[in-house]
PDB file of C-alpha atoms in Angstrom:
ATOM      1  CA  UNK X 570       4.747  24.110   1.593  1.00  0.00           C
ATOM      2  CA  UNK X 571       1.638  24.468  -0.501  1.00  0.00           C
ATOM      3  CA  UNK X 572       0.512  21.711  -2.834  1.00  0.00           C
ATOM      4  CA  UNK X 573      -2.338  22.034  -5.295  1.00  0.00           C
ATOM      5  CA  UNK X 574      -3.747  19.318  -7.538  1.00  0.00           C
ATOM      6  CA  UNK X 575      -4.921  19.786 -11.121  1.00  0.00           C
ATOM      7  CA  UNK X 576      -7.365  17.479 -12.913  1.00  0.00           C
ATOM      8  CA  UNK X 577      -8.464  18.035 -16.507  1.00  0.00           C
ATOM      9  CA  UNK X 578     -11.774  16.670 -17.816  1.00  0.00           C
ATOM     10  CA  UNK X 579     -12.498  16.368 -21.518  1.00  0.00           C
ATOM     11  CA  UNK X 580     -15.862  17.255 -23.030  1.00  0.00           C
ATOM     12  CA  UNK X 581     -18.121  14.708 -21.339  1.00  0.00           C
ATOM     13  CA  UNK X 582     -19.733  13.333 -24.485  1.00  0.00           C
ATOM     14  CA  UNK X 583     -16.325  12.747 -26.085  1.00  0.00           C
ATOM     15  CA  UNK X 584     -14.621  11.097 -23.105  1.00  0.00           C
ATOM     16  CA  UNK X 585     -13.468   7.473 -23.186  1.00  0.00           C
ATOM     17  CA  UNK X 586     -14.587   6.827 -26.747  1.00  0.00           C
ATOM     18  CA  UNK X 587     -12.591   3.591 -26.777  1.00  0.00           C
ATOM     19  CA  UNK X 588     -15.093   2.141 -24.308  1.00  0.00           C
ATOM     20  CA  UNK X 589     -17.913   2.555 -26.836  1.00  0.00           C
ATOM     21  CA  UNK X 590     -17.414  -1.034 -27.953  1.00  0.00           C
ATOM     22  CA  UNK X 591     -18.810  -2.288 -24.638  1.00  0.00           C
ATOM     23  CA  UNK X 592     -20.709   0.677 -23.176  1.00  0.00           C
ATOM     24  CA  UNK X 593     -23.493   2.815 -24.586  1.00  0.00           C
ATOM     25  CA  UNK X 594     -23.210   6.602 -24.421  1.00  0.00           C
ATOM     26  CA  UNK X 595     -25.080   6.951 -21.115  1.00  0.00           C
ATOM     27  CA  UNK X 596     -23.089   4.189 -19.425  1.00  0.00           C
ATOM     28  CA  UNK X 597     -19.833   5.662 -20.656  1.00  0.00           C
ATOM     29  CA  UNK X 598     -20.652   9.200 -19.498  1.00  0.00           C
ATOM     30  CA  UNK X 599     -21.827   7.935 -16.126  1.00  0.00           C
ATOM     31  CA  UNK X 600     -18.589   5.986 -15.668  1.00  0.00           C
ATOM     32  CA  UNK X 601     -16.488   9.028 -16.562  1.00  0.00           C
ATOM     33  CA  UNK X 602     -18.411  11.085 -13.992  1.00  0.00           C
ATOM     34  CA  UNK X 603     -18.097   8.388 -11.322  1.00  0.00           C
ATOM     35  CA  UNK X 604     -14.327   8.032 -11.744  1.00  0.00           C
ATOM     36  CA  UNK X 605     -13.860  11.809 -11.689  1.00  0.00           C
ATOM     37  CA  UNK X 606     -15.889  12.012  -8.474  1.00  0.00           C
ATOM     38  CA  UNK X 607     -13.696   9.356  -6.847  1.00  0.00           C
ATOM     39  CA  UNK X 608     -10.449  11.018  -7.898  1.00  0.00           C
ATOM     40  CA  UNK X 609     -11.570  14.485  -6.796  1.00  0.00           C
ATOM     41  CA  UNK X 610     -12.907  13.185  -3.475  1.00  0.00           C
ATOM     42  CA  UNK X 611      -9.620  11.424  -2.764  1.00  0.00           C
ATOM     43  CA  UNK X 612      -7.595  14.526  -3.570  1.00  0.00           C
ATOM     44  CA  UNK X 613      -9.778  16.847  -1.500  1.00  0.00           C
ATOM     45  CA  UNK X 614      -9.602  14.539   1.531  1.00  0.00           C
ATOM     46  CA  UNK X 615      -5.815  14.429   1.506  1.00  0.00           C
ATOM     47  CA  UNK X 616      -4.333  16.498   4.313  1.00  0.00           C
ATOM     48  CA  UNK X 617      -1.430  17.811   2.224  1.00  0.00           C
ATOM     49  CA  UNK X 618      -3.504  19.003  -0.739  1.00  0.00           C
ATOM     50  CA  UNK X 619      -4.572  22.607  -0.233  1.00  0.00           C
ATOM     51  CA  UNK X 620      -6.748  23.158  -3.325  1.00  0.00           C
ATOM     52  CA  UNK X 621      -7.956  20.981  -6.179  1.00  0.00           C
ATOM     53  CA  UNK X 622      -8.394  22.616  -9.585  1.00  0.00           C
ATOM     54  CA  UNK X 623     -10.588  20.929 -12.177  1.00  0.00           C
ATOM     55  CA  UNK X 624     -10.531  22.151 -15.778  1.00  0.00           C
ATOM     56  CA  UNK X 625     -13.698  21.110 -17.591  1.00  0.00           C
ATOM     57  CA  UNK X 626     -14.723  20.735 -21.180  1.00  0.00           C
ATOM     58  CA  UNK X 627     -18.366  20.934 -22.223  1.00  0.00           C
ATOM     59  CA  UNK X 628     -21.014  18.955 -20.359  1.00  0.00           C
ATOM     60  CA  UNK X 629     -19.659  19.328 -16.815  1.00  0.00           C
ATOM     61  CA  UNK X 630     -21.410  21.232 -14.028  1.00  0.00           C
ATOM     62  CA  UNK X 631     -20.268  21.971 -10.476  1.00  0.00           C
ATOM     63  CA  UNK X 632     -23.098  19.987  -8.889  1.00  0.00           C
ATOM     64  CA  UNK X 633     -21.651  16.642 -10.052  1.00  0.00           C
ATOM     65  CA  UNK X 634     -18.454  17.234  -8.083  1.00  0.00           C
ATOM     66  CA  UNK X 635     -17.952  16.550  -4.371  1.00  0.00           C
ATOM     67  CA  UNK X 636     -18.063  19.432  -1.933  1.00  0.00           C
ATOM     68  CA  UNK X 637     -14.736  20.680  -0.685  1.00  0.00           C
ATOM     69  CA  UNK X 638     -11.739  22.868  -1.595  1.00  0.00           C
ATOM     70  CA  UNK X 639     -12.324  22.682  -5.326  1.00  0.00           C
ATOM     71  CA  UNK X 640     -12.007  25.389  -7.971  1.00  0.00           C
ATOM     72  CA  UNK X 641     -13.719  24.755 -11.302  1.00  0.00           C
ATOM     73  CA  UNK X 642     -12.381  26.211 -14.538  1.00  0.00           C
ATOM     74  CA  UNK X 643     -13.716  26.006 -18.077  1.00  0.00           C
ATOM     75  CA  UNK X 644     -11.407  24.670 -20.764  1.00  0.00           C
ATOM     76  CA  UNK X 645     -12.446  27.603 -22.959  1.00  0.00           C
ATOM     77  CA  UNK X 646     -10.577  29.900 -20.541  1.00  0.00           C
ATOM     78  CA  UNK X 647      -7.277  28.578 -21.875  1.00  0.00           C
ATOM     79  CA  UNK X 648      -6.002  30.098 -25.101  1.00  0.00           C
ATOM     80  CA  UNK X 649      -5.930  26.718 -26.792  1.00  0.00           C
ATOM     81  CA  UNK X 650      -7.708  23.445 -26.158  1.00  0.00           C
ATOM     82  CA  UNK X 651      -6.074  20.241 -25.056  1.00  0.00           C
ATOM     83  CA  UNK X 652      -4.983  18.423 -21.930  1.00  0.00           C
ATOM     84  CA  UNK X 653      -1.541  19.987 -21.615  1.00  0.00           C
ATOM     85  CA  UNK X 654      -2.873  23.476 -22.353  1.00  0.00           C
ATOM     86  CA  UNK X 655      -5.475  23.039 -19.605  1.00  0.00           C
ATOM     87  CA  UNK X 656      -2.846  21.911 -17.111  1.00  0.00           C
ATOM     88  CA  UNK X 657      -0.449  24.704 -17.978  1.00  0.00           C
ATOM     89  CA  UNK X 658      -3.218  27.307 -17.716  1.00  0.00           C
ATOM     90  CA  UNK X 659      -3.581  26.450 -14.036  1.00  0.00           C
ATOM     91  CA  UNK X 660       0.180  26.283 -13.544  1.00  0.00           C
ATOM     92  CA  UNK X 661       0.455  29.844 -14.838  1.00  0.00           C
ATOM     93  CA  UNK X 662      -2.238  31.077 -12.440  1.00  0.00           C
ATOM     94  CA  UNK X 663      -1.308  29.139  -9.328  1.00  0.00           C
ATOM     95  CA  UNK X 664       1.132  30.354  -6.689  1.00  0.00           C
ATOM     96  CA  UNK X 665       1.504  26.896  -5.124  1.00  0.00           C
ATOM     97  CA  UNK X 666       5.026  25.626  -4.521  1.00  0.00           C
ATOM     98  CA  UNK X 667       4.133  22.205  -5.930  1.00  0.00           C
ATOM     99  CA  UNK X 668       1.522  21.158  -8.460  1.00  0.00           C
ATOM    100  CA  UNK X 669       0.232  17.607  -8.842  1.00  0.00           C
ATOM    101  CA  UNK X 670      -1.147  16.958 -12.327  1.00  0.00           C
ATOM    102  CA  UNK X 671      -3.219  13.805 -12.195  1.00  0.00           C
ATOM    103  CA  UNK X 672      -5.679  12.061 -14.502  1.00  0.00           C
ATOM    104  CA  UNK X 673      -9.352  11.563 -13.696  1.00  0.00           C
ATOM    105  CA  UNK X 674      -9.734   7.899 -14.737  1.00  0.00           C
ATOM    106  CA  UNK X 675      -8.138   6.369 -11.628  1.00  0.00           C
ATOM    107  CA  UNK X 676     -10.969   4.714  -9.674  1.00  0.00           C
ATOM    108  CA  UNK X 677      -8.525   2.887  -7.375  1.00  0.00           C
ATOM    109  CA  UNK X 678      -6.699   6.041  -6.278  1.00  0.00           C
ATOM    110  CA  UNK X 679      -6.076   6.034  -2.529  1.00  0.00           C
ATOM    111  CA  UNK X 680      -4.645   8.348   0.086  1.00  0.00           C
ATOM    112  CA  UNK X 681      -1.498   6.230   0.273  1.00  0.00           C
ATOM    113  CA  UNK X 682      -0.869   6.716  -3.454  1.00  0.00           C
ATOM    114  CA  UNK X 683      -1.002  10.491  -3.160  1.00  0.00           C
ATOM    115  CA  UNK X 684       1.185  10.398  -0.048  1.00  0.00           C
ATOM    116  CA  UNK X 685       3.795   8.305  -1.866  1.00  0.00           C
ATOM    117  CA  UNK X 686       3.980  10.764  -4.756  1.00  0.00           C
ATOM    118  CA  UNK X 687       4.241  13.755  -2.417  1.00  0.00           C
ATOM    119  CA  UNK X 688       6.877  12.091  -0.240  1.00  0.00           C
ATOM    120  CA  UNK X 689       9.030  11.380  -3.295  1.00  0.00           C
ATOM    121  CA  UNK X 690       9.061  15.093  -4.169  1.00  0.00           C
ATOM    122  CA  UNK X 691      11.120  16.054  -1.130  1.00  0.00           C
ATOM    123  CA  UNK X 692      14.493  17.637  -1.814  1.00  0.00           C
ATOM    124  CA  UNK X 693      12.921  19.326  -4.844  1.00  0.00           C
ATOM    125  CA  UNK X 694      12.483  16.269  -7.022  1.00  0.00           C
ATOM    126  CA  UNK X 695       9.849  16.102  -9.709  1.00  0.00           C
ATOM    127  CA  UNK X 696       7.816  12.893  -9.587  1.00  0.00           C
ATOM    128  CA  UNK X 697       6.582  10.733 -12.455  1.00  0.00           C
ATOM    129  CA  UNK X 698       3.995   8.022 -11.803  1.00  0.00           C
ATOM    130  CA  UNK X 699       3.337   5.680 -14.752  1.00  0.00           C
ATOM    131  CA  UNK X 700       0.467   3.439 -15.756  1.00  0.00           C
ATOM    132  CA  UNK X 701       0.658  -0.361 -15.467  1.00  0.00           C
ATOM    133  CA  UNK X 702       2.359  -0.748 -18.840  1.00  0.00           C
ATOM    134  CA  UNK X 703       4.832   2.033 -18.055  1.00  0.00           C
ATOM    135  CA  UNK X 704       4.152   3.653 -21.392  1.00  0.00           C
ATOM    136  CA  UNK X 705       1.791   6.368 -20.160  1.00  0.00           C
ATOM    137  CA  UNK X 706       2.112   8.803 -17.257  1.00  0.00           C
ATOM    138  CA  UNK X 707      -0.921   9.143 -14.990  1.00  0.00           C
ATOM    139  CA  UNK X 708       0.502  11.689 -12.548  1.00  0.00           C
ATOM    140  CA  UNK X 709       3.270  14.273 -12.516  1.00  0.00           C
ATOM    141  CA  UNK X 710       4.308  16.370  -9.536  1.00  0.00           C
ATOM    142  CA  UNK X 711       6.352  19.427 -10.399  1.00  0.00           C
ATOM    143  CA  UNK X 712       7.846  22.169  -8.273  1.00  0.00           C
ATOM    144  CA  UNK X 713       6.993  25.723  -9.271  1.00  0.00           C
ATOM    145  CA  UNK X 714      10.597  26.629 -10.114  1.00  0.00           C
ATOM    146  CA  UNK X 715      11.126  23.602 -12.367  1.00  0.00           C
ATOM    147  CA  UNK X 716      11.048  23.970 -16.144  1.00  0.00           C
ATOM    148  CA  UNK X 717       9.960  20.360 -16.748  1.00  0.00           C
ATOM    149  CA  UNK X 718       7.443  20.391 -19.627  1.00  0.00           C
ATOM    150  CA  UNK X 719       4.365  18.199 -19.498  1.00  0.00           C
ATOM    151  CA  UNK X 720       4.425  15.451 -22.132  1.00  0.00           C
ATOM    152  CA  UNK X 721       1.105  13.670 -21.658  1.00  0.00           C
ATOM    153  CA  UNK X 722       0.030  11.596 -24.638  1.00  0.00           C
ATOM    154  CA  UNK X 723       1.495   8.625 -26.499  1.00  0.00           C
ATOM    155  CA  UNK X 724       4.602   7.141 -24.828  1.00  0.00           C
ATOM    156  CA  UNK X 725       4.506   9.923 -22.271  1.00  0.00           C
ATOM    157  CA  UNK X 726       6.456   8.084 -19.574  1.00  0.00           C
ATOM    158  CA  UNK X 727       9.587   7.835 -21.711  1.00  0.00           C
ATOM    159  CA  UNK X 728       9.099  11.369 -23.030  1.00  0.00           C
ATOM    160  CA  UNK X 729       8.682  12.799 -19.515  1.00  0.00           C
ATOM    161  CA  UNK X 730      11.937  11.161 -18.428  1.00  0.00           C
ATOM    162  CA  UNK X 731      13.751  12.473 -21.482  1.00  0.00           C
ATOM    163  CA  UNK X 732      12.319  15.953 -20.888  1.00  0.00           C
ATOM    164  CA  UNK X 733      13.553  15.856 -17.296  1.00  0.00           C
ATOM    165  CA  UNK X 734      17.048  14.954 -18.490  1.00  0.00           C
ATOM    166  CA  UNK X 735      17.065  17.756 -21.047  1.00  0.00           C
ATOM    167  CA  UNK X 736      15.805  20.262 -18.452  1.00  0.00           C
ATOM    168  CA  UNK X 737      18.339  18.950 -15.918  1.00  0.00           C
ATOM    169  CA  UNK X 738      15.493  18.427 -13.493  1.00  0.00           C
ATOM    170  CA  UNK X 739      15.977  15.861 -10.751  1.00  0.00           C
ATOM    171  CA  UNK X 740      13.124  13.372 -10.759  1.00  0.00           C
ATOM    172  CA  UNK X 741      11.943  10.195  -9.142  1.00  0.00           C
ATOM    173  CA  UNK X 742       9.575   7.493 -10.351  1.00  0.00           C
ATOM    174  CA  UNK X 743       6.765   6.319  -8.077  1.00  0.00           C
ATOM    175  CA  UNK X 744       4.942   3.164  -9.094  1.00  0.00           C
ATOM    176  CA  UNK X 745       1.739   3.616  -7.125  1.00  0.00           C
ATOM    177  CA  UNK X 746      -0.922   0.940  -7.531  1.00  0.00           C
ATOM    178  CA  UNK X 747      -3.850   3.347  -7.438  1.00  0.00           C
ATOM    179  CA  UNK X 748      -2.224   5.689  -9.954  1.00  0.00           C
ATOM    180  CA  UNK X 749      -1.224   2.909 -12.325  1.00  0.00           C
ATOM    181  CA  UNK X 750      -4.657   1.290 -12.705  1.00  0.00           C
ATOM    182  CA  UNK X 751      -6.491   3.563 -15.088  1.00  0.00           C
ATOM    183  CA  UNK X 752      -9.587   2.697 -17.117  1.00  0.00           C
ATOM    184  CA  UNK X 753      -9.031   3.489 -20.755  1.00  0.00           C
ATOM    185  CA  UNK X 754      -9.572   0.335 -22.807  1.00  0.00           C
ATOM    186  CA  UNK X 755     -12.491  -2.162 -22.742  1.00  0.00           C
ATOM    187  CA  UNK X 756     -10.280  -4.804 -21.108  1.00  0.00           C
ATOM    188  CA  UNK X 757      -9.565  -2.404 -18.240  1.00  0.00           C
ATOM    189  CA  UNK X 758     -13.192  -2.809 -17.167  1.00  0.00           C
ATOM    190  CA  UNK X 759     -12.425  -6.403 -16.221  1.00  0.00           C
ATOM    191  CA  UNK X 760     -10.466  -5.252 -13.179  1.00  0.00           C
ATOM    192  CA  UNK X 761     -13.468  -3.413 -11.729  1.00  0.00           C
ATOM    193  CA  UNK X 762     -15.066  -5.301  -8.834  1.00  0.00           C
ATOM    194  CA  UNK X 763     -17.738  -3.658  -6.691  1.00  0.00           C
ATOM    195  CA  UNK X 764     -16.529  -5.719  -3.715  1.00  0.00           C
ATOM    196  CA  UNK X 765     -12.939  -4.499  -4.040  1.00  0.00           C
ATOM    197  CA  UNK X 766     -12.300  -2.251  -1.018  1.00  0.00           C
ATOM    198  CA  UNK X 767      -9.827  -0.193  -3.065  1.00  0.00           C
ATOM    199  CA  UNK X 768     -12.419   0.741  -5.688  1.00  0.00           C
ATOM    200  CA  UNK X 769     -13.886   4.231  -5.291  1.00  0.00           C
ATOM    201  CA  UNK X 770     -17.432   4.441  -3.964  1.00  0.00           C
ATOM    202  CA  UNK X 771     -18.886   6.261  -6.973  1.00  0.00           C
ATOM    203  CA  UNK X 772     -17.361   3.800  -9.433  1.00  0.00           C
ATOM    204  CA  UNK X 773     -18.557   0.861  -7.347  1.00  0.00           C
ATOM    205  CA  UNK X 774     -22.099   2.252  -7.380  1.00  0.00           C
ATOM    206  CA  UNK X 775     -21.881   2.712 -11.150  1.00  0.00           C
ATOM    207  CA  UNK X 776     -20.697  -0.874 -11.536  1.00  0.00           C
ATOM    208  CA  UNK X 777     -23.619  -2.272  -9.560  1.00  0.00           C
ATOM    209  CA  UNK X 778     -26.184  -0.091 -11.333  1.00  0.00           C
ATOM    210  CA  UNK X 779     -24.808  -0.834 -14.798  1.00  0.00           C
ATOM    211  CA  UNK X 780     -24.380  -4.589 -14.385  1.00  0.00           C
ATOM    212  CA  UNK X 781     -21.238  -4.390 -16.470  1.00  0.00           C
ATOM    213  CA  UNK X 782     -20.734  -8.177 -16.530  1.00  0.00           C
ATOM    214  CA  UNK X 783     -23.833  -8.558 -18.684  1.00  0.00           C
ATOM    215  CA  UNK X 784     -22.664  -5.879 -21.105  1.00  0.00           C
ATOM    216  CA  UNK X 785     -19.189  -7.360 -21.479  1.00  0.00           C
ATOM    217  CA  UNK X 786     -20.516 -10.901 -21.850  1.00  0.00           C
ATOM    218  CA  UNK X 787     -22.846  -9.894 -24.644  1.00  0.00           C
ATOM    219  CA  UNK X 788     -20.046  -8.108 -26.451  1.00  0.00           C
ATOM    220  CA  UNK X 789     -17.666 -11.036 -26.178  1.00  0.00           C
ATOM    221  CA  UNK X 790     -20.289 -13.407 -27.537  1.00  0.00           C
ATOM    222  CA  UNK X 791     -20.932 -11.065 -30.456  1.00  0.00           C
ATOM    223  CA  UNK X 792     -17.255 -11.139 -31.300  1.00  0.00           C
TER     224      UNK X 792
END
């Protein structure tokens, strides 16, 4: 049974604007690239993922991505811009039996997290994997025949569950540690530790090169 993964990347210069309080533009862009590299590498290494699709806004080039079974698309190829539109563009073009829609800001994503999500999809269940607060959804696995709409955005975890009920789609929730720990707010940077074996290699290298502790300390003192 074929499984393909879909990752959408915003215009690089506009990504993670909420981190601007503690990171300059170069640091922020480099972090976004590093996390995307870790997520894509993890997906491409997984034995059950056949192809990884990445839909890119402006500022992304193929040479920043790991080598492997990856297909790059431009966001402009979709009829309208936006995360959900980018995801659904690939869904319309893919013949895979299952599609895993997953965010790119998950530097702790591991093989076991992906395996847990895939395993939960057996018996034709959709799978929802929330963030730590269980307000957002960081991954959705959907079978091709299912009409479950994607509801990424504010309060998406509750909205995805409601959408599944309305569509009469069977679903399961998987609380996977590597899927839950995204980096979106300045305080999320505090959980990054270059010595953490679960942290992706690219993000760990960024952390060492950036000396993030100095940047955060200076910001906290300024406040």
